[in-house]
Amino acid sequence: MIAVASLLHLAGLGVVFGVCTWLQIRRTGGSGFNGISGPVGSLSWWAGVLFVLALLLGLAGPAVVLAGVMGVPDGPTGTAAAVLGLVLLVPGVAAVLIAQTGMGTSWRIGVDDTERTDVALACLILAIELQVRVIEELYLRRVHGADYVAYAARTGRFLPGFGRLHPRARPVTAR
């Protein structure tokens, strides 16, 4: 069972790293691997080192059991545990592949200080939208009520004519 689990683990790593790297090279000409970055001892350097170490230890664990250096750790064993592992592994690897593929040309491992990513811009836009719609706008509706709703329906909230509220939007009342 350990041998099968190890092979599936390797296959999962091959899909997650190999397929995504291959796709990235086809799309951009680069692998997306930026290696361990940052000055030695910095947080970014440690993050890279620990990531590589985690990958190596993930491979070493089953290897030492297969080599007979140590036994199988206590825990669930048998067919039910193997089936559960497979049921979790396959959709997990598929989800990682879908997520990484969805990132398109933004996918990479490690940080390249010279890159500007669409992800950062999207997060900034999301943060501004949440601030405006969830905090500011609710405050304006609560304080000014129907007057603000009528104003925002007539003029637009962001630019003239852009982002108008529906005229029947209900004002938020004080609780």
mmCIF file of C-alpha atoms in Angstrom:
data_model
loop_
_atom_site.group_PDB
_atom_site.id
_atom_site.type_symbol
_atom_site.label_atom_id
_atom_site.label_comp_id
_atom_site.label_asym_id
_atom_site.label_seq_id
_atom_site.Cartn_x
_atom_site.Cartn_y
_atom_site.Cartn_z
ATOM 1 C CA MET A 1 0.000 0.000 0.000
ATOM 2 C CA ILE A 2 2.894 2.384 0.776
ATOM 3 C CA ALA A 3 4.337 1.782 -2.696
ATOM 4 C CA VAL A 4 1.010 2.591 -4.358
ATOM 5 C CA ALA A 5 0.572 5.703 -2.213
ATOM 6 C CA SER A 6 4.118 6.794 -3.067
ATOM 7 C CA LEU A 7 3.517 6.342 -6.787
ATOM 8 C CA LEU A 8 0.275 8.304 -6.571
ATOM 9 C CA HIS A 9 2.070 11.033 -4.609
ATOM 10 C CA LEU A 10 4.747 11.231 -7.311
ATOM 11 C CA ALA A 11 2.086 11.271 -10.023
ATOM 12 C CA GLY A 12 0.296 14.108 -8.221
ATOM 13 C CA LEU A 13 3.517 16.109 -7.963
ATOM 14 C CA GLY A 14 4.191 15.396 -11.621
ATOM 15 C CA VAL A 15 0.797 16.751 -12.589
ATOM 16 C CA VAL A 16 0.902 19.750 -10.254
ATOM 17 C CA PHE A 17 4.451 20.800 -11.095
ATOM 18 C CA GLY A 18 5.164 19.094 -14.414
ATOM 19 C CA VAL A 19 1.969 19.805 -16.333
ATOM 20 C CA CYS A 20 1.673 23.367 -15.071
ATOM 21 C CA THR A 21 5.325 24.064 -15.863
ATOM 22 C CA TRP A 22 4.908 22.621 -19.361
ATOM 23 C CA LEU A 23 1.796 24.757 -19.940
ATOM 24 C CA GLN A 24 3.601 27.846 -18.623
ATOM 25 C CA ILE A 25 6.547 27.301 -20.964
ATOM 26 C CA ARG A 26 4.154 26.938 -23.906
ATOM 27 C CA ARG A 27 2.296 30.132 -22.951
ATOM 28 C CA THR A 28 5.138 32.413 -21.935
ATOM 29 C CA GLY A 29 8.443 30.817 -22.847
ATOM 30 C CA GLY A 30 9.409 30.667 -19.148
ATOM 31 C CA SER A 31 8.864 27.943 -16.563
ATOM 32 C CA GLY A 32 7.354 30.113 -13.838
ATOM 33 C CA PHE A 33 9.911 28.836 -11.313
ATOM 34 C CA ASN A 34 11.717 31.706 -9.631
ATOM 35 C CA GLY A 35 13.629 29.574 -7.160
ATOM 36 C CA ILE A 36 14.497 30.559 -3.634
ATOM 37 C CA SER A 37 14.466 34.335 -3.573
ATOM 38 C CA GLY A 38 15.417 37.132 -1.234
ATOM 39 C CA PRO A 39 18.514 37.709 0.847
ATOM 40 C CA VAL A 40 19.719 34.661 2.792
ATOM 41 C CA GLY A 41 17.894 34.519 6.115
ATOM 42 C CA SER A 42 15.009 36.798 5.035
ATOM 43 C CA LEU A 43 11.386 35.685 5.341
ATOM 44 C CA SER A 44 11.072 35.156 1.580
ATOM 45 C CA TRP A 45 14.276 33.083 1.568
ATOM 46 C CA TRP A 46 13.038 30.944 4.478
ATOM 47 C CA ALA A 47 9.670 30.461 2.779
ATOM 48 C CA GLY A 48 11.425 29.091 -0.303
ATOM 49 C CA VAL A 49 13.794 26.880 1.676
ATOM 50 C CA LEU A 50 10.977 25.446 3.807
ATOM 51 C CA PHE A 51 8.856 24.790 0.700
ATOM 52 C CA VAL A 52 11.672 22.772 -0.885
ATOM 53 C CA LEU A 53 12.276 20.990 2.431
ATOM 54 C CA ALA A 54 8.573 20.095 2.704
ATOM 55 C CA LEU A 55 8.639 18.597 -0.793
ATOM 56 C CA LEU A 56 11.757 16.556 0.001
ATOM 57 C CA LEU A 57 10.406 15.312 3.343
ATOM 58 C CA GLY A 58 7.111 14.424 1.676
ATOM 59 C CA LEU A 59 9.064 12.120 -0.615
ATOM 60 C CA ALA A 60 11.445 10.875 2.093
ATOM 61 C CA GLY A 61 8.703 9.655 4.453
ATOM 62 C CA PRO A 62 7.393 6.862 2.227
ATOM 63 C CA ALA A 63 10.942 6.103 1.009
ATOM 64 C CA VAL A 64 12.236 5.280 4.508
ATOM 65 C CA VAL A 65 9.226 3.023 5.129
ATOM 66 C CA LEU A 66 9.744 1.225 1.811
ATOM 67 C CA ALA A 67 13.468 0.832 2.580
ATOM 68 C CA GLY A 68 12.600 -0.773 5.922
ATOM 69 C CA VAL A 69 14.356 1.939 7.944
ATOM 70 C CA MET A 70 11.190 2.501 9.947
ATOM 71 C CA GLY A 71 7.719 1.045 10.154
ATOM 72 C CA VAL A 72 4.409 2.471 9.105
ATOM 73 C CA PRO A 73 3.288 5.127 11.609
ATOM 74 C CA ASP A 74 0.220 4.377 13.713
ATOM 75 C CA GLY A 75 -3.026 5.464 12.166
ATOM 76 C CA PRO A 76 -5.799 4.199 9.979
ATOM 77 C CA THR A 77 -4.725 1.398 7.651
ATOM 78 C CA GLY A 78 -6.399 -1.077 5.368
ATOM 79 C CA THR A 79 -8.631 -0.822 2.352
ATOM 80 C CA ALA A 80 -10.965 1.827 3.793
ATOM 81 C CA ALA A 81 -8.061 4.179 4.537
ATOM 82 C CA ALA A 82 -6.581 3.569 1.077
ATOM 83 C CA VAL A 83 -9.884 4.281 -0.642
ATOM 84 C CA LEU A 84 -10.367 7.431 1.432
ATOM 85 C CA GLY A 85 -6.855 8.574 0.511
ATOM 86 C CA LEU A 86 -7.551 8.029 -3.174
ATOM 87 C CA VAL A 87 -10.933 9.746 -2.938
ATOM 88 C CA LEU A 88 -9.208 12.790 -1.420
ATOM 89 C CA LEU A 89 -6.110 12.703 -3.654
ATOM 90 C CA VAL A 90 -7.751 12.709 -7.076
ATOM 91 C CA PRO A 91 -10.058 15.723 -6.619
ATOM 92 C CA GLY A 92 -7.306 17.502 -4.659
ATOM 93 C CA VAL A 93 -4.825 17.202 -7.514
ATOM 94 C CA ALA A 94 -7.556 18.114 -10.001
ATOM 95 C CA ALA A 95 -8.457 21.227 -7.974
ATOM 96 C CA VAL A 96 -4.811 22.332 -7.851
ATOM 97 C CA LEU A 97 -4.457 21.787 -11.597
ATOM 98 C CA ILE A 98 -7.655 23.744 -12.310
ATOM 99 C CA ALA A 99 -6.581 26.589 -10.005
ATOM 100 C CA GLN A 100 -3.088 26.815 -11.463
ATOM 101 C CA THR A 101 -4.369 26.587 -15.027
ATOM 102 C CA GLY A 102 -6.918 29.302 -14.250
ATOM 103 C CA MET A 103 -4.090 31.628 -13.256
ATOM 104 C CA GLY A 104 -2.917 31.533 -16.868
ATOM 105 C CA THR A 105 0.322 33.376 -17.482
ATOM 106 C CA SER A 106 0.332 34.644 -13.871
ATOM 107 C CA TRP A 107 1.142 31.157 -12.520
ATOM 108 C CA ARG A 108 4.589 30.844 -11.002
ATOM 109 C CA ILE A 109 6.422 29.431 -8.014
ATOM 110 C CA GLY A 110 8.379 31.931 -5.986
ATOM 111 C CA VAL A 111 8.398 35.702 -6.168
ATOM 112 C CA ASP A 112 10.050 37.688 -8.919
ATOM 113 C CA ASP A 113 10.461 41.255 -7.657
ATOM 114 C CA THR A 114 10.449 42.552 -11.241
ATOM 115 C CA GLU A 115 7.002 41.097 -12.019
ATOM 116 C CA ARG A 116 3.762 42.967 -11.653
ATOM 117 C CA THR A 117 0.885 40.567 -11.463
ATOM 118 C CA ASP A 118 -2.756 40.860 -12.376
ATOM 119 C CA VAL A 119 -3.559 39.190 -9.058
ATOM 120 C CA ALA A 120 -2.299 42.185 -7.060
ATOM 121 C CA LEU A 121 -4.346 44.575 -9.190
ATOM 122 C CA ALA A 122 -7.451 42.404 -8.800
ATOM 123 C CA CYS A 123 -6.975 42.335 -5.008
ATOM 124 C CA LEU A 124 -6.625 46.121 -4.920
ATOM 125 C CA ILE A 125 -9.816 46.579 -6.948
ATOM 126 C CA LEU A 126 -11.640 44.092 -4.711
ATOM 127 C CA ALA A 127 -10.464 45.912 -1.571
ATOM 128 C CA ILE A 128 -11.648 49.272 -2.928
ATOM 129 C CA GLU A 129 -15.011 47.831 -4.012
ATOM 130 C CA LEU A 130 -15.560 46.301 -0.583
ATOM 131 C CA GLN A 131 -14.598 49.524 1.183
ATOM 132 C CA VAL A 132 -16.947 51.584 -0.972
ATOM 133 C CA ARG A 133 -19.911 49.219 -1.159
ATOM 134 C CA VAL A 134 -19.820 47.579 2.264
ATOM 135 C CA ILE A 135 -18.548 50.403 4.466
ATOM 136 C CA GLU A 136 -19.033 53.815 2.859
ATOM 137 C CA GLU A 137 -22.229 53.178 0.961
ATOM 138 C CA LEU A 138 -24.012 51.555 3.882
ATOM 139 C CA TYR A 139 -23.004 54.512 6.040
ATOM 140 C CA LEU A 140 -24.389 56.978 3.481
ATOM 141 C CA ARG A 141 -27.621 54.997 3.192
ATOM 142 C CA ARG A 142 -27.990 54.818 6.963
ATOM 143 C CA VAL A 143 -27.298 58.517 7.531
ATOM 144 C CA HIS A 144 -29.066 60.031 4.510
ATOM 145 C CA GLY A 145 -31.650 57.331 3.747
ATOM 146 C CA ALA A 146 -33.891 57.825 0.728
ATOM 147 C CA ASP A 147 -32.129 61.084 -0.220
ATOM 148 C CA TYR A 148 -28.846 59.226 -0.851
ATOM 149 C CA VAL A 149 -30.584 56.398 -2.742
ATOM 150 C CA ALA A 150 -32.346 58.935 -4.998
ATOM 151 C CA TYR A 151 -29.093 60.846 -5.550
ATOM 152 C CA ALA A 152 -27.100 57.687 -6.379
ATOM 153 C CA ALA A 153 -29.860 56.459 -8.713
ATOM 154 C CA ARG A 154 -29.836 59.792 -10.558
ATOM 155 C CA THR A 155 -26.113 60.586 -10.784
ATOM 156 C CA GLY A 156 -24.138 57.389 -10.374
ATOM 157 C CA ARG A 157 -21.943 56.485 -7.460
ATOM 158 C CA PHE A 158 -18.495 56.464 -9.064
ATOM 159 C CA LEU A 159 -18.525 58.564 -12.221
ATOM 160 C CA PRO A 160 -21.389 60.543 -13.741
ATOM 161 C CA GLY A 161 -23.896 57.992 -15.015
ATOM 162 C CA PHE A 162 -21.766 55.012 -13.954
ATOM 163 C CA GLY A 163 -22.731 52.746 -11.069
ATOM 164 C CA ARG A 164 -26.219 54.088 -10.546
ATOM 165 C CA LEU A 165 -28.276 52.546 -7.790
ATOM 166 C CA HIS A 166 -31.634 51.118 -8.696
ATOM 167 C CA PRO A 167 -34.249 53.757 -7.814
ATOM 168 C CA ARG A 168 -36.095 51.259 -5.616
ATOM 169 C CA ALA A 169 -33.014 50.368 -3.541
ATOM 170 C CA ARG A 170 -34.002 50.408 0.084
ATOM 171 C CA PRO A 171 -32.157 52.771 2.408
ATOM 172 C CA VAL A 172 -30.523 51.194 5.429
ATOM 173 C CA THR A 173 -32.273 52.337 8.560
ATOM 174 C CA ALA A 174 -30.620 52.846 11.933
ATOM 175 C CA ARG A 175 -30.992 49.847 14.214
#
